[in-house]
Short mmCIF file of C-alpha atoms in Angstrom, two decimals:
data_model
loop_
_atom_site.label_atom_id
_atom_site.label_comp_id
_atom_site.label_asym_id
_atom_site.label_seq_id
_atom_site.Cartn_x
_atom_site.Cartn_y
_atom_site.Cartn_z
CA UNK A 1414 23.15 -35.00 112.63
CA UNK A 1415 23.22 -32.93 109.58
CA UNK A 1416 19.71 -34.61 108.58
CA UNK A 1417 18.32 -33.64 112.08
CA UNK A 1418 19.48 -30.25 111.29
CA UNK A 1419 17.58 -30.10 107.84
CA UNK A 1420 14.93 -31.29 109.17
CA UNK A 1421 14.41 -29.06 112.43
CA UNK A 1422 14.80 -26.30 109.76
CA UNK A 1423 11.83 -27.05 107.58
CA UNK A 1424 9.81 -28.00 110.13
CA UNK A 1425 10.85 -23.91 110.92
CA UNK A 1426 10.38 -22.92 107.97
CA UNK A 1427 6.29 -24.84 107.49
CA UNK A 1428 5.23 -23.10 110.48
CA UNK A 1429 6.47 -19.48 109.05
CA UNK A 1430 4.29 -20.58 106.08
CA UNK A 1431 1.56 -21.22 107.86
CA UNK A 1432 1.50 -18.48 110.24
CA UNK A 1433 1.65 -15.72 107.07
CA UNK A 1434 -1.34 -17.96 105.16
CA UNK A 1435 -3.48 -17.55 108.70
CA UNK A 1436 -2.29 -14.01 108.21
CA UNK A 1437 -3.87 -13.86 104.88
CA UNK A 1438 -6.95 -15.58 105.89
CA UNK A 1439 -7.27 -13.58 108.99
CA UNK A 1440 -7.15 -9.92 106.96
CA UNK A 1441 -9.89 -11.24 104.85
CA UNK A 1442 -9.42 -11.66 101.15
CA UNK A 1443 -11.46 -10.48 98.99
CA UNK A 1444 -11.24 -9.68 94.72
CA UNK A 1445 -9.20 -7.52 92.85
CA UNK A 1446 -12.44 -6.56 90.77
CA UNK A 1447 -11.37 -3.19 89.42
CA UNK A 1448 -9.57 -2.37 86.40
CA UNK A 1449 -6.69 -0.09 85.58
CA UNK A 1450 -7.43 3.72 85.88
CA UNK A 1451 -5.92 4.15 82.96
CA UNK A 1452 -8.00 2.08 80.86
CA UNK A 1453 -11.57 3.37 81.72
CA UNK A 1454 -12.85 0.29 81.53
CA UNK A 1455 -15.68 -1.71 83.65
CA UNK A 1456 -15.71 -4.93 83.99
CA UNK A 1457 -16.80 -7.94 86.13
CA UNK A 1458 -13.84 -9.75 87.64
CA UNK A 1459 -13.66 -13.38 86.48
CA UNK A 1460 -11.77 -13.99 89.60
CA UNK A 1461 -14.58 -15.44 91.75
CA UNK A 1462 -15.46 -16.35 95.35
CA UNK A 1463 -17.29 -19.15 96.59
CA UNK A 1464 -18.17 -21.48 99.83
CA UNK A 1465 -17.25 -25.48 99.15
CA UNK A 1466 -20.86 -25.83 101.29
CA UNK A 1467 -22.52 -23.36 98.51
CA UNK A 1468 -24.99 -25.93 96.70
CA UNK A 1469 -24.33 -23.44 93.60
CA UNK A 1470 -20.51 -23.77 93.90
CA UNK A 1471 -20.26 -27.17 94.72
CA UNK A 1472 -17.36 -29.13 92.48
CA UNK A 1473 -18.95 -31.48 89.59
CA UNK A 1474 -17.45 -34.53 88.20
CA UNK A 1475 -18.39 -35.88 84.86
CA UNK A 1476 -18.52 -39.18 86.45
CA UNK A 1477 -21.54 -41.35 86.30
CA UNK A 1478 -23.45 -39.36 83.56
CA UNK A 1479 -23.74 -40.23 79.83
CA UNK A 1480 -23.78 -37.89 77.33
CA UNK A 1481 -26.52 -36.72 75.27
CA UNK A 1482 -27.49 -36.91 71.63
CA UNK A 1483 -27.37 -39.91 69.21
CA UNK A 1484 -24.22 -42.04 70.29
CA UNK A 1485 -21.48 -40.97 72.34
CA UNK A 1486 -20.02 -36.85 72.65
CA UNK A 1487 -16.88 -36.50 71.52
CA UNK A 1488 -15.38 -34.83 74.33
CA UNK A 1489 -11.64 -35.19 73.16
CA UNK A 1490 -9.66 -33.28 70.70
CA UNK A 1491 -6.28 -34.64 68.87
CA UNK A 1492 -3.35 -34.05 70.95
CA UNK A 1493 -1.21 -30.99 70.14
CA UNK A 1494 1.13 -30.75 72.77
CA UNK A 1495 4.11 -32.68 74.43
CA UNK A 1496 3.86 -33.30 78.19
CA UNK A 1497 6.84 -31.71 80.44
CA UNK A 1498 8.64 -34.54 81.67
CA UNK A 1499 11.36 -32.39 83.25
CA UNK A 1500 12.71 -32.85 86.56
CA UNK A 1501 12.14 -29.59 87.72
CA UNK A 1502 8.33 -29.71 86.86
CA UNK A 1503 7.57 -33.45 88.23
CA UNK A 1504 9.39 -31.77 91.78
CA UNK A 1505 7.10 -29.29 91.71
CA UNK A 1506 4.11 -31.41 91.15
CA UNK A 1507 5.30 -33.95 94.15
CA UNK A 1508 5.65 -30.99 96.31
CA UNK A 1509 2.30 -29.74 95.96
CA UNK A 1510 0.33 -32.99 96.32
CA UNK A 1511 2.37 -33.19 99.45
CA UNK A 1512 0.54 -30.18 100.21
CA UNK A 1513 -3.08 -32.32 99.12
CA UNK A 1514 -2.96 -30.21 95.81
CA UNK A 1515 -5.82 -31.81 93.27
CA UNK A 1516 -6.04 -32.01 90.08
CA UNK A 1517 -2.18 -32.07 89.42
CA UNK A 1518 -0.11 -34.66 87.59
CA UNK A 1519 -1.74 -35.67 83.98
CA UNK A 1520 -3.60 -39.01 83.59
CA UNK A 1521 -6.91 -38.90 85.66
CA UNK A 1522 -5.66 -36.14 88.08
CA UNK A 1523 -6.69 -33.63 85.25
CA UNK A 1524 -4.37 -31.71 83.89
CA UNK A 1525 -0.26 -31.55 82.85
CA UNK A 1526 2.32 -29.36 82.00
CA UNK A 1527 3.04 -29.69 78.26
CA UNK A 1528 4.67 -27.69 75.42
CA UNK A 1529 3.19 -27.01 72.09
CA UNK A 1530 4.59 -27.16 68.42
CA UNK A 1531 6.13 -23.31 69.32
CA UNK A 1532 7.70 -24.55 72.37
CA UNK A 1533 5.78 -22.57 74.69
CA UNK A 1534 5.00 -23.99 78.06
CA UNK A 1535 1.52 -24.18 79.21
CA UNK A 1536 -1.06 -26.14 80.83
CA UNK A 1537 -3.32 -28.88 79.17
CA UNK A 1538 -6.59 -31.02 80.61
CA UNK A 1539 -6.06 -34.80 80.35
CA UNK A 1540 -10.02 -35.44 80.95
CA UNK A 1541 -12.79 -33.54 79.63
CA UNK A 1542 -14.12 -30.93 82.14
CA UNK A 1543 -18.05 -29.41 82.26
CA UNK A 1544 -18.92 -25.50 82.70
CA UNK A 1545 -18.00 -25.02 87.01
CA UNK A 1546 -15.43 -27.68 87.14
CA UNK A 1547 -12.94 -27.15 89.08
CA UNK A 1548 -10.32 -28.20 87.71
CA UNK A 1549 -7.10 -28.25 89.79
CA UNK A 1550 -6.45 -26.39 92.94
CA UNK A 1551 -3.54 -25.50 95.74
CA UNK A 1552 -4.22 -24.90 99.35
CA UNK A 1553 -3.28 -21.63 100.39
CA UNK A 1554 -0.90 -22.36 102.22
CA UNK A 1555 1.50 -22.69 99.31
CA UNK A 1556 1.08 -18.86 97.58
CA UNK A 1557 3.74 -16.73 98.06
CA UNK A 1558 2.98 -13.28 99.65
CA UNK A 1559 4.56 -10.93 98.09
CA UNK A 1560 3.77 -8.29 101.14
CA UNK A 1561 2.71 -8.44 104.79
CA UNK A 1562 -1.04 -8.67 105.03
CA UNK A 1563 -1.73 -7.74 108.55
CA UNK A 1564 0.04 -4.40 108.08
CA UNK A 1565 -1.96 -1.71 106.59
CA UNK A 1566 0.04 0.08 103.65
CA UNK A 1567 0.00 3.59 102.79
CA UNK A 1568 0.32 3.23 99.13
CA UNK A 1569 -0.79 0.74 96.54
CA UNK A 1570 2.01 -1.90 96.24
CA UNK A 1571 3.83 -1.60 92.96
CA UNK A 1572 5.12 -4.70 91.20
CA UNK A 1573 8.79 -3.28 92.18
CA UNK A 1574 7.99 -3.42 95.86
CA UNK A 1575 7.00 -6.53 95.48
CA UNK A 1576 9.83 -7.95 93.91
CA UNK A 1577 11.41 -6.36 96.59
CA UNK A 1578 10.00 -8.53 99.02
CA UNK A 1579 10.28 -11.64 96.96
CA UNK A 1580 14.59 -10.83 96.39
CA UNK A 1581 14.96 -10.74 100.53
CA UNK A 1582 12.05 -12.95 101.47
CA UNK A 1583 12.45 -15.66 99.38
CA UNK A 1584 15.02 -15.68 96.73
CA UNK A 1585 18.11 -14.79 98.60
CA UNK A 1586 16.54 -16.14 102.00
CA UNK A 1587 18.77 -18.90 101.87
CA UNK A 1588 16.29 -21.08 104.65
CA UNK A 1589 13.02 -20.11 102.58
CA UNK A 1590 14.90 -20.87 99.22
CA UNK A 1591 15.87 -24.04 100.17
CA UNK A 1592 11.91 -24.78 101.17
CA UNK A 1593 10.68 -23.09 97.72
CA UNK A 1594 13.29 -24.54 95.62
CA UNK A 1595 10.28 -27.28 94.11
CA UNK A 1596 8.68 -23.84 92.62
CA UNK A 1597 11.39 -21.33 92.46
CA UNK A 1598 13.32 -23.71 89.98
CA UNK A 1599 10.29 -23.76 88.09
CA UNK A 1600 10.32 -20.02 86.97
CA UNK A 1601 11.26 -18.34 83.79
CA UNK A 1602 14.90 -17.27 83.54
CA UNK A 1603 16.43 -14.98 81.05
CA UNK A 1604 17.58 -17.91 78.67
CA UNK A 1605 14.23 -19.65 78.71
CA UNK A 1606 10.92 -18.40 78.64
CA UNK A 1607 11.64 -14.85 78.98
CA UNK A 1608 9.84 -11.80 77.14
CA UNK A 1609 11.55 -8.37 77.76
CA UNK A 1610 8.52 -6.15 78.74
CA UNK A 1611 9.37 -2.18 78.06
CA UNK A 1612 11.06 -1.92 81.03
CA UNK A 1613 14.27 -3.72 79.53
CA UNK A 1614 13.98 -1.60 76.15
CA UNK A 1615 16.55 1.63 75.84
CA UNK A 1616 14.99 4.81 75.63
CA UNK A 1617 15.23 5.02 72.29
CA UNK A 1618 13.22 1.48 72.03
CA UNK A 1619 10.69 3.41 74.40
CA UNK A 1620 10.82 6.44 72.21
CA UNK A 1621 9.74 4.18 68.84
CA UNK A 1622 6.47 2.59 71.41
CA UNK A 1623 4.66 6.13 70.80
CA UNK A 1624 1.46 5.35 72.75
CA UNK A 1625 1.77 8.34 75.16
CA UNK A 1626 0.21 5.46 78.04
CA UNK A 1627 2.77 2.36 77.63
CA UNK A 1628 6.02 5.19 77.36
CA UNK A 1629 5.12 6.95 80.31
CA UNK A 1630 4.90 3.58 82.16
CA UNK A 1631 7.73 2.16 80.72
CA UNK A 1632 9.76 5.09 82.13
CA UNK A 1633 8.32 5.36 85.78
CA UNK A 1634 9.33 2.12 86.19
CA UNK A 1635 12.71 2.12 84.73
CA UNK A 1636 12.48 5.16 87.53
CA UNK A 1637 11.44 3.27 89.70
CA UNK A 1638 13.59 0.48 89.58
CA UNK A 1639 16.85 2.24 89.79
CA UNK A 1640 16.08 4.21 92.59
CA UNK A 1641 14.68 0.84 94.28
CA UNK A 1642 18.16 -0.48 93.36
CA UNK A 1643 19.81 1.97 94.88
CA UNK A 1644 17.79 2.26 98.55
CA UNK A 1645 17.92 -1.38 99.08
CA UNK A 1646 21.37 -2.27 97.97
CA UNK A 1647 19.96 -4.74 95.30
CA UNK A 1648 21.44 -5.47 92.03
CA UNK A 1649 19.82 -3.25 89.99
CA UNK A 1650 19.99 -6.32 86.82
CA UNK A 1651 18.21 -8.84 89.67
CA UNK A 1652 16.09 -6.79 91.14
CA UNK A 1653 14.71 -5.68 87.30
CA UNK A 1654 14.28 -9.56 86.53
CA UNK A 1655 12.03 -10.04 90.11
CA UNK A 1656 10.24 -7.65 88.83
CA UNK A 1657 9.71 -9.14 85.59
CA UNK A 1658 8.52 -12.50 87.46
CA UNK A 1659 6.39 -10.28 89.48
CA UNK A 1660 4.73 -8.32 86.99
CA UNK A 1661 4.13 -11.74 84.57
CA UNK A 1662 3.14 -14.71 87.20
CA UNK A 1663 1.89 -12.63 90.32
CA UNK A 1664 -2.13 -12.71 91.01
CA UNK A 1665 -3.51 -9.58 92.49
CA UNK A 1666 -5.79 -10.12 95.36
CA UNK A 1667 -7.65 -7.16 97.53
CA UNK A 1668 -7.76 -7.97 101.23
CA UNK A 1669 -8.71 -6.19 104.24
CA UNK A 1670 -6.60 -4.66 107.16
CA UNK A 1671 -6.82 -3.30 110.40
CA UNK A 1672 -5.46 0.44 110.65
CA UNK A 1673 -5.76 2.41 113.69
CA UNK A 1674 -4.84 5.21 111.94
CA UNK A 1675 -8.43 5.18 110.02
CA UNK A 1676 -10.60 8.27 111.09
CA UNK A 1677 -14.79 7.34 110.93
CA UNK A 1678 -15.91 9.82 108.56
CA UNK A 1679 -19.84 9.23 109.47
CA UNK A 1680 -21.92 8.10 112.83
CA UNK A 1681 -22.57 4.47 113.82
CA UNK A 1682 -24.59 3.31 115.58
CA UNK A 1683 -24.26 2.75 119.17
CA UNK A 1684 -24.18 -0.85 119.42
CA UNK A 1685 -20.62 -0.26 117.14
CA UNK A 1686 -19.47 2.58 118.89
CA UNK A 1687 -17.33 -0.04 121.01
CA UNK A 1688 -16.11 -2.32 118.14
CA UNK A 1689 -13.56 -0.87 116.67
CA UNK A 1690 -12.88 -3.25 113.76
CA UNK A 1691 -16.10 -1.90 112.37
CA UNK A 1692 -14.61 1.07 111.13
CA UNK A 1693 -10.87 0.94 111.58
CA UNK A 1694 -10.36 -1.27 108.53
CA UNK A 1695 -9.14 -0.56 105.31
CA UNK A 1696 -8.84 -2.75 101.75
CA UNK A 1697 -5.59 -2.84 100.43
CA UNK A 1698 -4.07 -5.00 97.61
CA UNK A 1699 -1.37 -7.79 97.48
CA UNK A 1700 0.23 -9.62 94.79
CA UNK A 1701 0.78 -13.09 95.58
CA UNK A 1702 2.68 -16.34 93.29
CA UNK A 1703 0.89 -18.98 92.94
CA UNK A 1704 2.85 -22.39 91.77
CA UNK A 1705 1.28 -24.82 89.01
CA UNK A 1706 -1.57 -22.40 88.26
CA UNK A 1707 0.89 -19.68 86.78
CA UNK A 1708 2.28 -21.92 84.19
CA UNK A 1709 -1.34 -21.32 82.72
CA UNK A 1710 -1.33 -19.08 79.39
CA UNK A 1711 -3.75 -15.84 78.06
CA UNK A 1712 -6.74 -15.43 76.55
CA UNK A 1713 -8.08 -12.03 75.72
CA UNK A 1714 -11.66 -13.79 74.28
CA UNK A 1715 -11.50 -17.75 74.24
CA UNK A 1716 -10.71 -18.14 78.43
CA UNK A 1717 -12.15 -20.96 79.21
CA UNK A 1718 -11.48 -20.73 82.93
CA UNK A 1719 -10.70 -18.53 85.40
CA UNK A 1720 -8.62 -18.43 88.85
CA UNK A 1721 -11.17 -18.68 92.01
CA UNK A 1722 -11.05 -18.47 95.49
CA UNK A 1723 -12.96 -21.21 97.62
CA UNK A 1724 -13.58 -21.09 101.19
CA UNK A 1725 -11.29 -17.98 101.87
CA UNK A 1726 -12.45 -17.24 105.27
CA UNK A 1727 -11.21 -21.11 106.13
CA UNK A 1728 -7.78 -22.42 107.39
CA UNK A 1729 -8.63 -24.59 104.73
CA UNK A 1730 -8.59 -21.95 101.70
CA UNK A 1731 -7.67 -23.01 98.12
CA UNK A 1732 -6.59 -21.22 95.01
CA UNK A 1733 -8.33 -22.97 92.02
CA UNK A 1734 -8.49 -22.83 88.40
CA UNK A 1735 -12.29 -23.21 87.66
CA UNK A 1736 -14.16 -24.07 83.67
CA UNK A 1737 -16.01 -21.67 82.33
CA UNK A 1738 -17.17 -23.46 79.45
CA UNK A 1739 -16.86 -27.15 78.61
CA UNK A 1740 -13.48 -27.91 78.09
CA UNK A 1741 -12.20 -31.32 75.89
CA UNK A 1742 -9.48 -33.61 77.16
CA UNK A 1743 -6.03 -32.44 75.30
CA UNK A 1744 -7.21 -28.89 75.01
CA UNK A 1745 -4.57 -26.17 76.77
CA UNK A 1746 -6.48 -24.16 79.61
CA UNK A 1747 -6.74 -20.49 79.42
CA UNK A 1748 -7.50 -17.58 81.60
CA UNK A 1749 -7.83 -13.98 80.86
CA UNK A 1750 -5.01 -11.96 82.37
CA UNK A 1751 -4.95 -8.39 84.37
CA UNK A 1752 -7.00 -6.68 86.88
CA UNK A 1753 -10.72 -8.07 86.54
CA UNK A 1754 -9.76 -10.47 83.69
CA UNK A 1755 -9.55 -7.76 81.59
CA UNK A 1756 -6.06 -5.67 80.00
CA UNK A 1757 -4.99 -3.83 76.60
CA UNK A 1758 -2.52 -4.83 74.48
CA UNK A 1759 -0.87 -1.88 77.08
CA UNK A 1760 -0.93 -3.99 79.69
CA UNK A 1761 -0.20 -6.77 78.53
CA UNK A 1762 2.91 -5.52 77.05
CA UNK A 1763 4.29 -3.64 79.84
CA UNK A 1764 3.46 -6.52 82.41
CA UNK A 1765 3.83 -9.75 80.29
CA UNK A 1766 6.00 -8.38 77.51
CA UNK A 1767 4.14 -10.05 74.07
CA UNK A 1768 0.95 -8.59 71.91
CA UNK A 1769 -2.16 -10.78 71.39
CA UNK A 1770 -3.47 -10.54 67.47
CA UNK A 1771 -6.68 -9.29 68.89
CA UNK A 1772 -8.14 -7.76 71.78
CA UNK A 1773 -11.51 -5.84 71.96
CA UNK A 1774 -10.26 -3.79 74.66
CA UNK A 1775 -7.94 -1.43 72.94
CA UNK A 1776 -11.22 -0.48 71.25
CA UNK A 1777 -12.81 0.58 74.72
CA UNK A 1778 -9.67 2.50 75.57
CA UNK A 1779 -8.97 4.55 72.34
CA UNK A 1780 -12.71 5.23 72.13
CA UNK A 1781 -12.27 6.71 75.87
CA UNK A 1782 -9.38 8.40 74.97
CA UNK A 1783 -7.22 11.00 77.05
CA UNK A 1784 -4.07 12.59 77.27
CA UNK A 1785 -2.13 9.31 77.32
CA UNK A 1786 -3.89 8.15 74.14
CA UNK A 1787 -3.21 9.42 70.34
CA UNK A 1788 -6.93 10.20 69.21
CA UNK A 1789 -6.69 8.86 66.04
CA UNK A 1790 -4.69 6.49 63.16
CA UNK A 1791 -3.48 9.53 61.33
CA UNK A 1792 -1.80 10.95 64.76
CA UNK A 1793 0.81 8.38 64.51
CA UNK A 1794 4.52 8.97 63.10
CA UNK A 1795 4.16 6.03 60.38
CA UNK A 1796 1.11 4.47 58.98
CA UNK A 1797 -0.27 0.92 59.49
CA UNK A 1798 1.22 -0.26 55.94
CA UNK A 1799 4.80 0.88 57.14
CA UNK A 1800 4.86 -0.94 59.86
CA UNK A 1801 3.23 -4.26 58.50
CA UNK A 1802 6.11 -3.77 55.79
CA UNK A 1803 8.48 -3.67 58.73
CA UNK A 1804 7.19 -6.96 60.29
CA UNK A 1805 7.08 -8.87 57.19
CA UNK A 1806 10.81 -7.80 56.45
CA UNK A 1807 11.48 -9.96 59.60
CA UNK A 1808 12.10 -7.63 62.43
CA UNK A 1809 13.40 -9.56 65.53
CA UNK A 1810 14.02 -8.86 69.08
CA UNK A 1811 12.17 -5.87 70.66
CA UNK A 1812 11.93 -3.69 67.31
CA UNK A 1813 9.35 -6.89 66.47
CA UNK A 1814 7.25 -6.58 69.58
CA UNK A 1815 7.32 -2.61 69.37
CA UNK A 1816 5.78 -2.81 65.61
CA UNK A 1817 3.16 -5.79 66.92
CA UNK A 1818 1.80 -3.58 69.89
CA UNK A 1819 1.78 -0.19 67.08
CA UNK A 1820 -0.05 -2.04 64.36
CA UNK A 1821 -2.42 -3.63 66.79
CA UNK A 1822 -3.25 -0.14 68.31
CA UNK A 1823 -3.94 0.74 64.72
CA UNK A 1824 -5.84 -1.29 63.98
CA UNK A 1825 -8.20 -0.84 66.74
CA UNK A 1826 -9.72 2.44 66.07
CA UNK A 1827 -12.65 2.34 64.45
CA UNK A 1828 -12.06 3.47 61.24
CA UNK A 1829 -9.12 0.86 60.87
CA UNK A 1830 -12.02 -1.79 62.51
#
């Protein structure tokens, strides 16, 4: 009886899934392909679109052909990772080729979890992939909306609204827990994996980040946060980790919505006049988790892949991880993180909580410069040699990433180039 029970419950539970990934499909989606106001930046989003019947999208396979050249291409490099054997990730991985994921699993699948000689998690190819691969993909059926699509929003969703929605939707839904548990169990906690993003600094902490930007952010959303806390009855501590996972693994997607509420603000044509989907629709933008494909790590310059959408205006839709260059068996799979496949050391701070050595963007955004910006090296309360003195003294904990994301900033103006 009590398996009958279980059983009747996910079968519930599947056709909830489905019904919000029809949803999703229905609205639309389309590509987050702008980047942060702040940054004043342009950029092409590597996030692409294709058609599986599109003869220019259509997946390769490296099967069949011999390489080039005198003798055979060495398409491997040494191995410099150990694979995750854990539980928690091999449930995962079972759960999503129950779901016809590809391209999951290690061996000839394509890629595996794996750890590297720093112990941090990421993904790694185990075959050697060509420029337009695809390399491993998940039906969309499994991502996790992190909002309503077929309700048109007023306001831009904020990464605390949607970890919001993931708290009562998921996490403490104890029906869609129980469903999600093969991915859930999968994420980051605050003993493993974790990196505090500004957020979880004390003002003081905040104070000592300078950069008029990341401090004013850092604040709004402590802001934020608390008064989130407080209108939903939420644990202020849980609802500030959500929004950790939100802000670090969640993909940003644009889709479209109908909204009666639109007013036409030029003439159509009269063969429109009496459709009113031709004008009452609005784009609108969603964060969604995607299992397997955010265990995948950042590159600000060496990517060499980037998330993709095929067949998105299919029941059929998948979420896949595409090559952008040749890629060698053993080597760890990148993308570039942030709106557009393109964020400062600002962002990625105050999203993903670390500081990448180098990053050509901060360039772009000091040389555009503003109010939230300090116009040049010398407008800073301690030089660059003070705080590389502080570093190499061995600053830990958040006083470490607070000096990493002020001597990178330094570093990027042009005089300091």
């Amino acid at each position: 009886t009590i398996v009958l029970i279980v059983l009747i419950v996910l079968e519930r539970l599947l056709k909830v899934v489905k019904v919000i990934s029809k949803m999703m499909r229905a609205s639309g989606i389309l590509l987050l392909v702008t980047f942060a106001q702040q940054s004043g930046v342009n950029a092409f989003a590597p996030f692409a679109m294709s058609s599986s019947s599109s003869s220019k999208r259509k997946v390769k396979t490296n099967q069949g052909k011999a390489a080039g050249g005198f003798g055979k291409k060495d398409d491997t490099v040494a191995v410099s990772h150990t694979r995750d054997e854990s539980p928690s990730t091999q449930n995962l991985i079972n759960f999503l080729l129950q779901w016809k994921s590809q391209g999951l699993g290690g061996g000839d699948a394509g890629t595996e979890i794996g750890f590297d000689e720093n112990g941090f998690r990421g993904l790694y190819a185990t075959k050697a992939f060509k420029k337009g691969d695809i390399i491993c993909k998940i039906p969309s059926d499994c991502a996790l909306a992190l909002a309503d699509p077929s309700v048109a929003a007023e306001n831009e969703m904020s990464v605390v609204d949607g970890a919001v929605n993931y708290l009562k939707w998921y996490a403490m839904n104890p029906q869609a827990r129980a469903m999600w548990s093969p991915y859930i169990d999968t994420l980051p906690t605050r003993e493993a994996n974790f990196d505090p993003t500004p957020d979880f600094y004390s003002d003081e902490e905040i104070a000592q980040l300078e950069f008029p930007m990341i401090v004013k952010q850092a604040l709004e959303r402590k802001e934020q946060l608390a008064e989130s806390a407080q209108n939903t009855n939420l644990p202020l501590d849980e609802l500030q980790f959500a929004t950790w996972l939100v802000s670090s693994r969640s993909f940003s997607i644009k889709i479209t919505v109908d909204d009666s509420n639109l007013v036409r603000e030029t003439a159509v044509s009269d063969d429109l006049k009496g459709n009113s989907a031709a004008y009452k629709v609005k784009e609108q933008g969603i964060r969604v988790l995607l299992p397997f494909l955010d265990m995948i790590n950042h590159e600000s310059h060496n990517y060499n892949s980037e998330l993709h959408l095929i067949d998105p205006e299919k029941d059929d839709a998948w979420f896949a991880i595409r090559a952008t260059r040749p890629i060698k068996k053993n080597k760890e799979i990148t993308i570039s993180y942030g709106a557009a496949g393109v964020e400062t050391s600002v962002g990625l701070l105050m999203n993903y909580g670390f500081v990448q050595d180098e990053n050509k963007f901060d360039g772009l955004l000091l040389k555009n410069g503003g109010d939230d910006c300090i116009d040049s090296v010398e407008g800073w309360s301690t030089t660059l040699e003070d705080d590389e003195q502080q570093l190499a003294a061995g600053v830990s904990g958040n006083m470490a990433n607070i000096l990493r994301f002020r001597t990178k900033m330094k570093r990027s103006y042009p005089s300091t180039e």
